[in-house]
mmCIF file of C-alpha atoms in Angstrom:
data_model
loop_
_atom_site.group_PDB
_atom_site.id
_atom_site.type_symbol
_atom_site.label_atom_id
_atom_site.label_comp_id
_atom_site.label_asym_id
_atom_site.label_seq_id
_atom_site.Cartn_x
_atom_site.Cartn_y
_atom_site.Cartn_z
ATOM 1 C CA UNK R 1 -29.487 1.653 -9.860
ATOM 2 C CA UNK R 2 -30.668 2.466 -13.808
ATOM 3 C CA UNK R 3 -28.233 0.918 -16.651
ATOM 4 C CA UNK R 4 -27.588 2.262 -20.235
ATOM 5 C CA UNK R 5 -26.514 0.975 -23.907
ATOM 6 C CA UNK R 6 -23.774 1.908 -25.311
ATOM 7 C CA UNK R 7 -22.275 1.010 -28.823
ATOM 8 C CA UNK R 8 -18.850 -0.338 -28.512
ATOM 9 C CA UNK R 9 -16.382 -2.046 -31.434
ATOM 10 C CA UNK R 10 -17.902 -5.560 -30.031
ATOM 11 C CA UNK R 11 -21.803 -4.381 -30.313
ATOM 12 C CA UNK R 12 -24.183 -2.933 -27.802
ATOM 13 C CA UNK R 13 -23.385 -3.615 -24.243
ATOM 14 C CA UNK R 14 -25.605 -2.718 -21.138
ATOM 15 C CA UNK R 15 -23.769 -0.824 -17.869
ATOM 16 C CA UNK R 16 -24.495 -0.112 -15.024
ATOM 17 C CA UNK R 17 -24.229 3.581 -13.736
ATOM 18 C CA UNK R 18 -25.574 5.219 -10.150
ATOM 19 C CA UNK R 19 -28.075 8.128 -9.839
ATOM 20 C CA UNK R 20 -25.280 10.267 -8.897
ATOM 21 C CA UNK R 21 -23.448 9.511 -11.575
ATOM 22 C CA UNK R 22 -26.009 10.178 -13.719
ATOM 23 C CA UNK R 23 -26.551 13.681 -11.803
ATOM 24 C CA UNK R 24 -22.906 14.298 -12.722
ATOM 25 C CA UNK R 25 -23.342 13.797 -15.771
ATOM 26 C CA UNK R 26 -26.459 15.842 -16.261
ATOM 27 C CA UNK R 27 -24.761 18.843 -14.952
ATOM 28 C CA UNK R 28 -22.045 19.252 -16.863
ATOM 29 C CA UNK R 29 -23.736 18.477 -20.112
ATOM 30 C CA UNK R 30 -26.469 21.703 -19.100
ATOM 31 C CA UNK R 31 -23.417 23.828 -19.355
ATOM 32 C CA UNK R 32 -22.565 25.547 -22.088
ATOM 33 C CA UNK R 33 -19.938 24.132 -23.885
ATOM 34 C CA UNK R 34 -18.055 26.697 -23.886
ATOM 35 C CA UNK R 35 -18.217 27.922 -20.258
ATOM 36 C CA UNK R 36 -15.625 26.080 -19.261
ATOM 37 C CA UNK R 37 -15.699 27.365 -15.465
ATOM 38 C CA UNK R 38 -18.984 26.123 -15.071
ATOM 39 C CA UNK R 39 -17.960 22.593 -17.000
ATOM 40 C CA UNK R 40 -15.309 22.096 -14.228
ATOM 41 C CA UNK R 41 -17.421 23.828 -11.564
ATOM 42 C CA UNK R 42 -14.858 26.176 -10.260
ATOM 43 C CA UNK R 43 -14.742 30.215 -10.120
ATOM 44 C CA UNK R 44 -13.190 32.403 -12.916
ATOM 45 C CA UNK R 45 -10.186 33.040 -10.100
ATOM 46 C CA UNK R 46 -9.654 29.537 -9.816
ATOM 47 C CA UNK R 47 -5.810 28.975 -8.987
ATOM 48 C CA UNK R 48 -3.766 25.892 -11.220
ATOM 49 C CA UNK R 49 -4.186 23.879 -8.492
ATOM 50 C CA UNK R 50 -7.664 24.303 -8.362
ATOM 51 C CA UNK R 51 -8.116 24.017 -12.097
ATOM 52 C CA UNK R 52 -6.364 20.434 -11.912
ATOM 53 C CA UNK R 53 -8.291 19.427 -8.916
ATOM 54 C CA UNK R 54 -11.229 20.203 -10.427
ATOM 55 C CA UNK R 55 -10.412 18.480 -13.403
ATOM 56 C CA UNK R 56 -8.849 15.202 -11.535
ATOM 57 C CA UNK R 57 -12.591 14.937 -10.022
ATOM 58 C CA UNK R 58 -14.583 15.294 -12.844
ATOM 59 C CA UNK R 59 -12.591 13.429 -14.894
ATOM 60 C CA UNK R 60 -12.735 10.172 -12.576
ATOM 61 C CA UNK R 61 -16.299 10.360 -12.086
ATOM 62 C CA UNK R 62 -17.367 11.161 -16.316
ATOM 63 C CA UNK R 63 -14.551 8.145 -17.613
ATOM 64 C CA UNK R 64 -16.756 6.455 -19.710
ATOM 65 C CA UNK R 65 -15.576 3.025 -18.535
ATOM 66 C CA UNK R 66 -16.548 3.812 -15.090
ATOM 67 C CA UNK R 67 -19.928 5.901 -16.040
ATOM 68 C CA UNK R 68 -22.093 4.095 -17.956
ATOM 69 C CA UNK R 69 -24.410 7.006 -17.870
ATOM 70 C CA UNK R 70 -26.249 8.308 -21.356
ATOM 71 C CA UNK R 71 -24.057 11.759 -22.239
ATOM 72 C CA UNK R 72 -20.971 10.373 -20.076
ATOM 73 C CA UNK R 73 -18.689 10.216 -23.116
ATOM 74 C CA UNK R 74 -19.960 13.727 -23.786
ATOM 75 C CA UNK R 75 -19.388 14.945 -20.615
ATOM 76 C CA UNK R 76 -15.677 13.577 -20.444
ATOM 77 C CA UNK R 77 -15.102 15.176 -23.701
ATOM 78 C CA UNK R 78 -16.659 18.616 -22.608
ATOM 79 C CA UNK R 79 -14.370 18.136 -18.873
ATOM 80 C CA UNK R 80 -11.466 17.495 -21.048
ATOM 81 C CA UNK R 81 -11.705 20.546 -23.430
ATOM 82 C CA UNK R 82 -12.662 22.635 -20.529
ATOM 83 C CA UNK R 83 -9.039 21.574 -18.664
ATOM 84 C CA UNK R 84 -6.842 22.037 -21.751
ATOM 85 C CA UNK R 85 -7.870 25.282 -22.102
ATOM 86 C CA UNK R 86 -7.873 26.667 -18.800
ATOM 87 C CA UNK R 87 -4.481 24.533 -17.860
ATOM 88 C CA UNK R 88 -2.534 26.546 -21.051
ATOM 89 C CA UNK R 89 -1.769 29.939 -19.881
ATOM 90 C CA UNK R 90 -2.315 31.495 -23.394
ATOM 91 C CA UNK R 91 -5.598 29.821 -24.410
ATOM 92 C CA UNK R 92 -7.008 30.814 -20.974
ATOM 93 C CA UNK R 93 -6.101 34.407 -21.534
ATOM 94 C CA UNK R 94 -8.331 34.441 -25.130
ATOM 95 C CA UNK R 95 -10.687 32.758 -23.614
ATOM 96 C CA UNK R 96 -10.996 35.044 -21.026
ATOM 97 C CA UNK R 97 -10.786 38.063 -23.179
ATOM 98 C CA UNK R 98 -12.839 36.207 -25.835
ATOM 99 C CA UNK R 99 -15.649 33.478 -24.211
ATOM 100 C CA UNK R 100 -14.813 31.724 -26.997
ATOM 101 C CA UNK R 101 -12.888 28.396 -27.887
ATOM 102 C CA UNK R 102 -9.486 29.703 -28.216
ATOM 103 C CA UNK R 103 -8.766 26.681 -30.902
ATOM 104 C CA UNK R 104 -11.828 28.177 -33.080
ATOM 105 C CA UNK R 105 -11.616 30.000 -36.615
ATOM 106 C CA UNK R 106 -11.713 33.961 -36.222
ATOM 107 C CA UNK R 107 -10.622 34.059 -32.683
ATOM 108 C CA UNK R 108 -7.651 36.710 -32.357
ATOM 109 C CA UNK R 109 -4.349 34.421 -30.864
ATOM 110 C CA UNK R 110 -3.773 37.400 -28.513
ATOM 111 C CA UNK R 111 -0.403 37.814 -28.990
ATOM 112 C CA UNK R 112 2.762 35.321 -27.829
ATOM 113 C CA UNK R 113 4.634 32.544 -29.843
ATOM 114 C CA UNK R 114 1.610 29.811 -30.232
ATOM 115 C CA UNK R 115 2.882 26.604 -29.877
ATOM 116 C CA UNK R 116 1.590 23.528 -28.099
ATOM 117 C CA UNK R 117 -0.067 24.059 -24.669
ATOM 118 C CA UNK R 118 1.726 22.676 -21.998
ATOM 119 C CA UNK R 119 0.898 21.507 -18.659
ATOM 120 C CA UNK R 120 2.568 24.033 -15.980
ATOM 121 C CA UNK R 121 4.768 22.447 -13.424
ATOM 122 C CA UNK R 122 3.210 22.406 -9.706
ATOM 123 C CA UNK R 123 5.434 23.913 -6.568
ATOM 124 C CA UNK R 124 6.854 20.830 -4.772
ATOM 125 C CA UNK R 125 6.833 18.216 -8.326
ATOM 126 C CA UNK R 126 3.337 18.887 -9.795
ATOM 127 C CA UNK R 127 0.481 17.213 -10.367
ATOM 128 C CA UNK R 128 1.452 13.597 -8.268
ATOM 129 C CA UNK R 129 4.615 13.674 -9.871
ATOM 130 C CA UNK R 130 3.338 15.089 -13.326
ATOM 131 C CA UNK R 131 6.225 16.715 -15.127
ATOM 132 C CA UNK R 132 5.300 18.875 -18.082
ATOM 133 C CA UNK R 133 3.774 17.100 -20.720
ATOM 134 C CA UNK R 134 2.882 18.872 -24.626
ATOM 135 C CA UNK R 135 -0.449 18.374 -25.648
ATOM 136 C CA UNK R 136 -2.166 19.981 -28.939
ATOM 137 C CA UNK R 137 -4.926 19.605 -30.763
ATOM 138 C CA UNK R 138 -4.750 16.378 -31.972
ATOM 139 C CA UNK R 139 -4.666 14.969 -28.329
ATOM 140 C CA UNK R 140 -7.774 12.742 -27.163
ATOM 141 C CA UNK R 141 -9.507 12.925 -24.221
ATOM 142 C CA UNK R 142 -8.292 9.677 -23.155
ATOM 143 C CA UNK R 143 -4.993 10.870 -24.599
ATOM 144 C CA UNK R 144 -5.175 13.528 -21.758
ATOM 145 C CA UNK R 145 -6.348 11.335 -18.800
ATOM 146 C CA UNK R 146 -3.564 8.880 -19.355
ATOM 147 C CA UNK R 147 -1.025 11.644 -19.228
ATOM 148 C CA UNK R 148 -2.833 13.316 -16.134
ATOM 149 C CA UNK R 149 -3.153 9.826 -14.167
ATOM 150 C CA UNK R 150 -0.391 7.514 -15.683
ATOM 151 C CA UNK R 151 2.280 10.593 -15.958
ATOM 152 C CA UNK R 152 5.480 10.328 -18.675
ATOM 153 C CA UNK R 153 7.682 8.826 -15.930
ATOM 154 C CA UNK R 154 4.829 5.886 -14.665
ATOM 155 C CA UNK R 155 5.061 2.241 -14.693
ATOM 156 C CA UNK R 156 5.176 0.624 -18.200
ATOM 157 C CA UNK R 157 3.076 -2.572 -19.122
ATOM 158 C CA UNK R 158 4.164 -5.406 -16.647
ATOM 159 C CA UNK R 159 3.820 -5.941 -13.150
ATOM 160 C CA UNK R 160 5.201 -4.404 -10.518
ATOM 161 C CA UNK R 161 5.591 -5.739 -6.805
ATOM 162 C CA UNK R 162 7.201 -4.436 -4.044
ATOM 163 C CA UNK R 163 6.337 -4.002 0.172
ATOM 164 C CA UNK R 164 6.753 -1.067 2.735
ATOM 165 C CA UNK R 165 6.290 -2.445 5.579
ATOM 166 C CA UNK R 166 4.554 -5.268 7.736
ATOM 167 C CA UNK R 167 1.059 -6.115 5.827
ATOM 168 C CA UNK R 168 1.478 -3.593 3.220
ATOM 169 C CA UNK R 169 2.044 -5.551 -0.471
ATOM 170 C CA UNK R 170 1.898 -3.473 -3.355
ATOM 171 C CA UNK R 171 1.065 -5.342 -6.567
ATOM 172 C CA UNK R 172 -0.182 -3.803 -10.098
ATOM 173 C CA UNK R 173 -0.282 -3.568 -13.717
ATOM 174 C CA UNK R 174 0.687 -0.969 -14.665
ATOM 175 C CA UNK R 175 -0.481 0.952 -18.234
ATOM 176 C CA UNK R 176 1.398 1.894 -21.467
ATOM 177 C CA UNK R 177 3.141 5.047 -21.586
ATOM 178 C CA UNK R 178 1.474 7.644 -23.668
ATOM 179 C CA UNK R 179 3.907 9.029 -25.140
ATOM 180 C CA UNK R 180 4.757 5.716 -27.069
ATOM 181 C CA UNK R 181 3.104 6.983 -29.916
ATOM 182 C CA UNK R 182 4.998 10.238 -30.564
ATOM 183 C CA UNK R 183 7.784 8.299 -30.111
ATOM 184 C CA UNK R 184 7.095 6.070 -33.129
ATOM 185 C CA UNK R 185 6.078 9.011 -35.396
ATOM 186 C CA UNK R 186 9.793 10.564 -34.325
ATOM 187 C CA UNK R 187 11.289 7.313 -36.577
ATOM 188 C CA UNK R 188 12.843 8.999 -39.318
ATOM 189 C CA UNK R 189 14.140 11.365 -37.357
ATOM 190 C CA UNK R 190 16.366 8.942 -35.262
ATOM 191 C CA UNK R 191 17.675 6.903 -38.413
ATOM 192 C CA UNK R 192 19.112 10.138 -39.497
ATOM 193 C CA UNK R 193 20.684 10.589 -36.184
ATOM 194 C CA UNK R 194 21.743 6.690 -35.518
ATOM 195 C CA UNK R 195 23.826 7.410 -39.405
ATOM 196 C CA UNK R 196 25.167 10.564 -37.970
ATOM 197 C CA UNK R 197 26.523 8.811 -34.888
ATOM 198 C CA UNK R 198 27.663 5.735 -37.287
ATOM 199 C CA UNK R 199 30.004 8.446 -38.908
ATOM 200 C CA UNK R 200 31.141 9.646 -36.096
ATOM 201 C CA UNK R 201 31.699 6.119 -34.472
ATOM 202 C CA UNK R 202 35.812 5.840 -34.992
ATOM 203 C CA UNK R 203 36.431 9.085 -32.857
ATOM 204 C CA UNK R 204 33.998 7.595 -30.272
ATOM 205 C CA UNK R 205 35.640 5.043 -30.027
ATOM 206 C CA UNK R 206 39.086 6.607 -29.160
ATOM 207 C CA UNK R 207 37.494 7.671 -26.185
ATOM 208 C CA UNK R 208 35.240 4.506 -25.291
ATOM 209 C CA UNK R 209 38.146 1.994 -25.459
ATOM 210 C CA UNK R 210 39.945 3.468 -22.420
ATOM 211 C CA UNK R 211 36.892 3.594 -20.233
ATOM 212 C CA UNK R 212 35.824 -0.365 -21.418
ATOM 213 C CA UNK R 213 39.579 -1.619 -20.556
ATOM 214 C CA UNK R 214 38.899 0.124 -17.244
ATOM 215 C CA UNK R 215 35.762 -1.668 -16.462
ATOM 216 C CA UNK R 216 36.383 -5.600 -17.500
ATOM 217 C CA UNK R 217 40.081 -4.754 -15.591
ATOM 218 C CA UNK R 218 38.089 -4.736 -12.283
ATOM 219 C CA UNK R 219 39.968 -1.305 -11.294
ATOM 220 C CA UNK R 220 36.564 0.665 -12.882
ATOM 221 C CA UNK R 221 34.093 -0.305 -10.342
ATOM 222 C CA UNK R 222 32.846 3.444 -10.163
ATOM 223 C CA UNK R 223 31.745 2.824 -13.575
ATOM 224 C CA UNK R 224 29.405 0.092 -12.901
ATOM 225 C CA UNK R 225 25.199 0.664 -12.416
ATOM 226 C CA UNK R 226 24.377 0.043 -8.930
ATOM 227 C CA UNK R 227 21.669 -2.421 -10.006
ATOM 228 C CA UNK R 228 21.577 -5.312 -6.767
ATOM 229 C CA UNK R 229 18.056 -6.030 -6.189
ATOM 230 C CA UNK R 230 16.815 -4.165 -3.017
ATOM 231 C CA UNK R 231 13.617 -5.165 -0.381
ATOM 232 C CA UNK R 232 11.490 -2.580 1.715
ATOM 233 C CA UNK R 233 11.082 -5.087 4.316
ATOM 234 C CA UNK R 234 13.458 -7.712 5.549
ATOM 235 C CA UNK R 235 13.358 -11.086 4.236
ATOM 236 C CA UNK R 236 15.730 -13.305 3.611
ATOM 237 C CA UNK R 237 18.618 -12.911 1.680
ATOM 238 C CA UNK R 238 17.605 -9.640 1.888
ATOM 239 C CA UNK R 239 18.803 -8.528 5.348
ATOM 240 C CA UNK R 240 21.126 -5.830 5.011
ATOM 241 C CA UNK R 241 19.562 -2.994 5.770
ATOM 242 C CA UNK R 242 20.441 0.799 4.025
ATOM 243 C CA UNK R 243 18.934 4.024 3.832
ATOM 244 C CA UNK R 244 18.286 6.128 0.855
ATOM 245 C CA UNK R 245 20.158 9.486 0.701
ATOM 246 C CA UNK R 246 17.845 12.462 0.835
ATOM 247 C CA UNK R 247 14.373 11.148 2.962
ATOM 248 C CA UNK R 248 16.406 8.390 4.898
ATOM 249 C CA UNK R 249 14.119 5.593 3.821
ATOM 250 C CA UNK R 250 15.557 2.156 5.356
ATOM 251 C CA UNK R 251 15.770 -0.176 2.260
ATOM 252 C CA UNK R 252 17.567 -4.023 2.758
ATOM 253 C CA UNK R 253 19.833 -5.869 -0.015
ATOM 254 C CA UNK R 254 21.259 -9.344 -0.329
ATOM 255 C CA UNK R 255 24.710 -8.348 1.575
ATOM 256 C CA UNK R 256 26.778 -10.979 -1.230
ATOM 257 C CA UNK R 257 25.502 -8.489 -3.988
ATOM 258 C CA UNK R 258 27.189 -5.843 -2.689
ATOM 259 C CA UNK R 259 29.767 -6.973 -0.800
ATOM 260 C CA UNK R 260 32.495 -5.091 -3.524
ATOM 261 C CA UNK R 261 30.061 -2.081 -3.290
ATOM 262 C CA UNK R 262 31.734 1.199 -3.115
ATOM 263 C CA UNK R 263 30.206 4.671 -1.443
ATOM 264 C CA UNK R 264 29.585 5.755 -4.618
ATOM 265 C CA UNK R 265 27.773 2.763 -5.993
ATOM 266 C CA UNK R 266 25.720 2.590 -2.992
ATOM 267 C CA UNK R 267 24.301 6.096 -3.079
ATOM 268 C CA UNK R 268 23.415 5.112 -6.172
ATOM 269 C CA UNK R 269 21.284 2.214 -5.169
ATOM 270 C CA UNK R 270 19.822 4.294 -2.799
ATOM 271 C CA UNK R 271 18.583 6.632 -4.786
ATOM 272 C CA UNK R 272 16.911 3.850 -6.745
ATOM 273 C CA UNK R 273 14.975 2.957 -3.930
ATOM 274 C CA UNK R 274 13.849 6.235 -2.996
ATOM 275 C CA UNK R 275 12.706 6.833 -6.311
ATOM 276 C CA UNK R 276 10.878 3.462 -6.603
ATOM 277 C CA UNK R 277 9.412 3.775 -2.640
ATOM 278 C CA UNK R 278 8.248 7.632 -3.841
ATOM 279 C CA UNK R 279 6.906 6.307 -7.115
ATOM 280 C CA UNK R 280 4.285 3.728 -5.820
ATOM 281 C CA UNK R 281 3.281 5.832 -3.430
ATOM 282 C CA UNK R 282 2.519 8.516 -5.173
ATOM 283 C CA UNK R 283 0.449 5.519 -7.105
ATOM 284 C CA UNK R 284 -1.046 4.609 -3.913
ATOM 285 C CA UNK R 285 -1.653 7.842 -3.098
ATOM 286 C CA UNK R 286 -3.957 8.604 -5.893
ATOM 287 C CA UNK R 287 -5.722 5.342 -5.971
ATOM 288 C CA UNK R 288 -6.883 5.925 -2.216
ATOM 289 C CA UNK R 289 -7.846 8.995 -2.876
ATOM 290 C CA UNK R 290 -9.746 7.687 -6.084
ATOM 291 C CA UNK R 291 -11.619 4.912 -3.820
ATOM 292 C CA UNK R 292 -12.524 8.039 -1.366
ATOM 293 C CA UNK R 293 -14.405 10.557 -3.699
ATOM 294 C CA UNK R 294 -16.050 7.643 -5.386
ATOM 295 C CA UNK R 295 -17.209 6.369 -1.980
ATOM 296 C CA UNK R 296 -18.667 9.787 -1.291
ATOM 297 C CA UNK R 297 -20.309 10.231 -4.959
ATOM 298 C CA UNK R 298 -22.228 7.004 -4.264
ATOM 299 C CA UNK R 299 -23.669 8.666 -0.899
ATOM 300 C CA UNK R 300 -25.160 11.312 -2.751
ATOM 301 C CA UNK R 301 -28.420 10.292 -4.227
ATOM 302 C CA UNK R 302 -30.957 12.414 -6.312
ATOM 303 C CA UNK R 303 -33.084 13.800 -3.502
ATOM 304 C CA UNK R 304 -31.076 13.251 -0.314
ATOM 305 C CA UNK R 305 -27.742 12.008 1.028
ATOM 306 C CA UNK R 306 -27.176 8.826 2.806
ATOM 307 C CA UNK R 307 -25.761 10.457 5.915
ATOM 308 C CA UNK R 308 -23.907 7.441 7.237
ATOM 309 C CA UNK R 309 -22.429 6.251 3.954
ATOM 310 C CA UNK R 310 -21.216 9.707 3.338
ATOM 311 C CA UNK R 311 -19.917 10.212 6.867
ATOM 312 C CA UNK R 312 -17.832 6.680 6.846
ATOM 313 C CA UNK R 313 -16.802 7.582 3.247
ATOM 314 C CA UNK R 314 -14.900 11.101 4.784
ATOM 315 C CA UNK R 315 -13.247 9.145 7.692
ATOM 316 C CA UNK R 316 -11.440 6.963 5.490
ATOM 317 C CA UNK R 317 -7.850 7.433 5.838
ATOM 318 C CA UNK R 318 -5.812 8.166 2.892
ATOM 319 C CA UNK R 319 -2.510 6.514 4.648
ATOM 320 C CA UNK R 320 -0.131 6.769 1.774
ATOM 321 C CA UNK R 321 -0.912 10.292 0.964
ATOM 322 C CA UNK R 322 -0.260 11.311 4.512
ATOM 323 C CA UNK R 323 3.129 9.677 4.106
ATOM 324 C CA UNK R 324 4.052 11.513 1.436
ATOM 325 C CA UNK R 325 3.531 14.612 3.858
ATOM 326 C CA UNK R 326 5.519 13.414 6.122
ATOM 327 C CA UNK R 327 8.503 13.308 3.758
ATOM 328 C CA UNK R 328 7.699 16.247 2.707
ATOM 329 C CA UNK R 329 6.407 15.694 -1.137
ATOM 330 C CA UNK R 330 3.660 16.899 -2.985
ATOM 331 C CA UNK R 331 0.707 14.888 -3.693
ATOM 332 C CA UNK R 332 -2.071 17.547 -5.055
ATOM 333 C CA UNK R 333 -4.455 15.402 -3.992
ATOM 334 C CA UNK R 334 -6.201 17.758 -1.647
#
């Protein structure tokens, strides 16, 4: 085990790193830095898939706050750059013509409209649930891992609980959304659309009034949000048990919140569930699968491989990623 300094806002602070880790980082920062197959470690035909694979690894193992490493910061910049090129379909094609950065003066755009690059969607929902998500030059490294591994559509800051089953408790904090940001530099933009909608409030209005009379009436119950509380396991009050509409996912609810439920509200609610139940473990998912390759990085030392750590580390069973295949969802994770 060696440890490093690194300066951070609150001074110099001493981490500890492992010789593999330290390996890691050696070999990506003997790359070129801009060869970015070799950065990522993957062939010139490398599919998508294989491009964010590759990426997913590295960038795991080269996070500065879990490499503490001299050159990891480096490295997870150089891993970084490599994947936003080679993940936007028009910077990989200059850089393939090229062998140059494709964001550098004097290199020809090769034709097409420019724009941001954009992460492709995967067959089957992407990247664990990644939808497609801009990202330009002015995006960080760290910008780009929390959009890989947090995703637009993940859990906001709070906590989040919920169970699937006997012995299995979920419970995490979950990080910001990254896209909070552009949201706040989009501002002006929505005053001058919250005036537009002010002037346009009175017609609105004609056509709001009916639907509100509806609703406090009692006869607009199709109108209301399915939003009863709802239990993977069975506890009481919640003993009614449902299942969600598409991967028939038994779910249980307080039976006096939804006593006046109607067909419609309750496929509503169950597609709440199945969203939520899909969410965390996609979440799951990648955290197990996190744990793994980290568990086999620490096997590998400079000069040999502890056999036995290595071999337990590959038997570990990534449970909640095989139950997305059995619904039938895409993970990516291997």
């Amino acid at each position: 085990m060696s440890s490093s300094s690194r300066e951070h806002n609150h001074g110099p602070q001493t981490r500890e790193y492992t010789s593999a880790q330290a390996a890691a980082v050696n070999r990506v920062k003997k790359c070129k830095v801009t060869d970015y197959y070799a950065v990522l470690d993957i062939e010139s035909s490398a599919t998508e898939t294989e491009i964010r694979k590759a990426y997913r690894k590295l960038a795991l193992i080269m996070h500065p706050d879990k490499n503490g490493a001299p050159g990891a910061d480096e490295a997870f910049k150089m891993v970084s750059k490599a994947f936003q090129v080679l993940s936007d379909p028009q910077k990989k094609r200059i850089f393939d013509q090229t062998g140059m950065d494709p964001e550098s003066r004097g290199v020809p755009s090769g034709g097409g409209g420019g724009g941001p690059s954009m992460f492709t969607r995967a067959p089957g929902g992407g990247a664990a649930g990644m939808h497609e998500m801009p990202f330009g030059p002015d995006t960080t490294p760290y910008d780009l891992f929390n959009m890989f591994f947090g995703g637009a559509g993940g859990p906001q800051h709070g906590t989040f609980q919920t169970q699937f089953g006997p012995g299995i408790r979920v419970h995490f904090n979950g990080p910001g959304n990254p896209f909070q940001q552009a949201r706040r530099q989009a501002a002006p933009q929505e005053e001058e659309n919250v005036f537009s909608i002010l002037r346009l409030l009175p017609l609105l209005l004609l056509f709001i009034a009916p639907l509100l009379s509806s609703f406090f009436s009692g006869s607009g119950g199709n109108y209301m949000s399915a939003n009863a509380h709802f239990e993977f396991t069975p506890q009481a009050p919640y003993t009614s048990q449902h299942h969600t509409p598409h991967h028939n996912v038994p779910y249980y609810v307080n039976p006096a919140e939804v006593e006046d439920y109607t067909p419609r509200k309750f496929n509503q609610l169950g597609k709440r569930a199945e969203v939520s139940y899909i969410q965390t473990l996609r979440t799951l998912c990648t955290r197990e699968y996190q744990y793994k390759q980290q568990k086999i990085l620490d096997s590998q030392g400079w000069f040999s491989v502890d056999q036995e750590a290595y071999d337990k580390a590959k038997s570990l069973k990534l449970q909640h990623c095989d139950k997305l295949n059995e619904l039938g969802i895409s993970h990516d994770m291997f």
